[in-house]
């Protein structure tokens, strides 16, 4: 479904990603793990077309995405929940959702979308009229995910969704991710909580200094604490 | 102490109708500033461009209005045609020039330079085509004369019309921003334009439209002041600085801030000259006001964190 | 303001070649009045070009070297002019002393001005410099007793250079006087940008955060650069007053800040002498365009926008880049 081949990308003059190759299959959940500054977010942002300077091939369902703008990439069926969540602070929850829905307005009705989203995140329904800046971190995360679903992506990329959240929210988001797996949405997730990652993902990539160092199934990683020690510094 | 008593004594001697007149004229000033500041602040909030050419578009609107009026003899046509043409000109400039610089690291800086260059050549373009002296507008017959009087203050129809137009436009802008998808995208873009793109919306077209809209508002202000002040090549130079001050006081990128601050600045400009002994400072006072606001509230009255810093 | 840091300094003067170029430049500069009448740049225009070069180079200390986009430098230029005028006219001080005092006074203005404006960053900084300098414009407008308001400041005594009166009482003499003062100032500025402080300024411009983490007090650096920039801009204003024997209020209006911005950008912010080329071009265009075509701002403005869009390094900057690339290409690569 998604195939990266020898992708290099740059911030200004400094190269961040070096020959990154990875794949995500149909409906598969894949984890991208690595230490801080390893280039995980940069990988997701590169796929989304947010870095102009990149080389190599990014193919999604047969469409070559190198050179496409982020808005065009979204319309091929890729969604991104960024690390900073990208909430529109001065817009209400409902307005945030509306923006997310605009790209999917030919696919489903706003009512259907709301129903779907509030099924996943009932909490959002209570806060519909609140401005984005008044939401807690967990609520912002849920809103950001809900918003990304507006275009019914076939692949959802999520950057550290659990970061700094309380256990209830972590559980809520985990449930959502599992539910989306059920709906056959493919997921590429950056998640440094190894237990959670192994629980959700089928396959894991480890990235270090912009280079993919390891690829394997969750089972392999689970059975091999050495790998985790090597790339994350935890066992 | 005596000086203070004397100050208030002299203040009390100012007749009521003088106050009324000045408040009313301040409202006229404020209305014009609202139209300019709204465009400036939206353009800045959305694109990060400080539009130095805004005064030039204001002047362009006034001249195109004068030309239309001259050709058709109809003020109402001028009121519609000039802003549309100026808005198209603005959109064209956005498309051909400003668009080239957004992605660069120094986009704010390049935006200032380009629009500054335009503001540098604008007045001479008008001098070239229309001559150096001011051109008078004819007040449309319908709006000629006095509407009513309060305590010897005559409220001219035209000035009331100008105030009414400005406030109708605020309402229209409010509706546009709150009730339409375009408005939704503009507001979202002011908050985080990258995220708007990530959500699949081609924001560049929105930028062009917004720049056109902002310049059209400036042009409308230019046509509206035509019958009050003569239209001349330097008319944009002064008002652009006042508009910047309005936007700084209101907070860069804030719409409500622009409106409120325009009304305050409009009043200060006309009321301050009434104060005994302090008349001399009238020109300087809005700068002092700005400095004061920035000291107390570094981002202006309604500015958001991170915008323009 | 992109490109490599290597270009930002004038070549090392100790090398024989640059010393030669330097000497030739100096000779041309001082000999100009002798053959000015055979060129389009008459002595009075040349004087003006030199003054605005100094203004631009001083302005570029803030813009190009430190990354501060000020639109308030008209305040310094105007203040320097009025201050010098007052010293000459009302206190009868000698010219040299007036100029020195003007430099000091402009520095003090820079201390105050910078203190207010540098509390802001980014666009706010630019707009606040603009607003504060406009405020001084209105002060100048009100203070008719000193500035003459819209009439301008007139009646400035001829160069009071004591026994040198004879020498300086003509355009050539004025030119030499202005060129000497401006030359010394430019030399001082040049020493400054090549000092260790100059390196720090550029580090701040390139990446303020990194300079901060490297242990520099970047706020202080910007403040000092702004004060120096303002002080010499003030001196340029003083020289302008002296050479014109008159000082109009438009010299403190915001369009003067715009003019120096255009001059600096024309030449290029990354080359020390860029503003000299900018001043040459700007004033030559103003002079010759307005000869044939009254509305010279149309051409100058268009050219300016074109330079911003297509030659972001400015004219001299692009030339330097072009040649240094050619030179570099001829050299073998050092690293594999
Ligand atoms: N906007 C940026 N400009 C320059 N360098 C950046 C930028 N964002 C990230 N980097 C650099 O890219 C590298 C990878 O960052 P990132 O992808 O955010 O890491 P991760 O998400 O794995 O923690 C880091 O060294 C970081 O310093
Ligand atoms: Mg990250």
mmCIF file of N, CA, C and O and ligand atoms in Angstrom, chain A residues 36-37 39-42 83 159-160 190, ligand 2:
data_model
loop_
_atom_site.group_PDB
_atom_site.id
_atom_site.type_symbol
_atom_site.label_atom_id
_atom_site.label_comp_id
_atom_site.label_asym_id
_atom_site.label_seq_id
_atom_site.Cartn_x
_atom_site.Cartn_y
_atom_site.Cartn_z
ATOM 1 N N UNK A 36 14.667 10.065 20.767
ATOM 2 C CA UNK A 36 14.352 11.449 20.435
ATOM 3 C C UNK A 36 15.316 11.989 19.389
ATOM 4 O O UNK A 36 16.519 11.782 19.515
ATOM 5 N N UNK A 37 14.773 12.638 18.389
ATOM 6 C CA UNK A 37 15.635 13.230 17.368
ATOM 7 C C UNK A 37 16.119 12.235 16.325
ATOM 8 O O UNK A 37 16.957 12.571 15.503
ATOM 9 N N UNK A 39 14.411 10.987 13.895
ATOM 10 C CA UNK A 39 13.858 11.270 12.579
ATOM 11 C C UNK A 39 12.488 10.639 12.349
ATOM 12 O O UNK A 39 12.039 10.532 11.204
ATOM 13 N N UNK A 40 11.814 10.275 13.418
ATOM 14 C CA UNK A 40 10.491 9.646 13.271
ATOM 15 C C UNK A 40 9.476 10.646 12.718
ATOM 16 O O UNK A 40 8.803 10.383 11.723
ATOM 17 N N UNK A 41 9.396 11.795 13.387
ATOM 18 C CA UNK A 41 8.436 12.802 12.905
ATOM 19 C C UNK A 41 8.798 13.240 11.502
ATOM 20 O O UNK A 41 7.910 13.449 10.654
ATOM 21 N N UNK A 42 10.083 13.383 11.254
ATOM 22 C CA UNK A 42 10.504 13.800 9.917
ATOM 23 C C UNK A 42 10.039 12.793 8.872
ATOM 24 O O UNK A 42 9.630 13.184 7.775
ATOM 25 N N UNK A 83 2.581 15.539 15.608
ATOM 26 C CA UNK A 83 3.055 15.456 16.986
ATOM 27 C C UNK A 83 2.477 16.581 17.843
ATOM 28 O O UNK A 83 2.080 16.359 18.979
ATOM 29 N N UNK A 159 1.551 10.544 15.185
ATOM 30 C CA UNK A 159 2.853 10.835 15.786
ATOM 31 C C UNK A 159 2.716 10.968 17.297
ATOM 32 O O UNK A 159 2.160 11.944 17.790
ATOM 33 N N UNK A 160 3.217 9.996 18.017
ATOM 34 C CA UNK A 160 3.226 9.986 19.480
ATOM 35 C C UNK A 160 1.907 10.429 20.100
ATOM 36 O O UNK A 160 1.853 11.409 20.841
ATOM 37 N N UNK A 190 3.990 6.379 15.380
ATOM 38 C CA UNK A 190 5.231 6.616 16.129
ATOM 39 C C UNK A 190 4.857 6.506 17.590
ATOM 40 O O UNK A 190 3.984 7.241 18.066
HETATM 41 MG MG1 LIG D 2 9.008 13.464 16.917
#
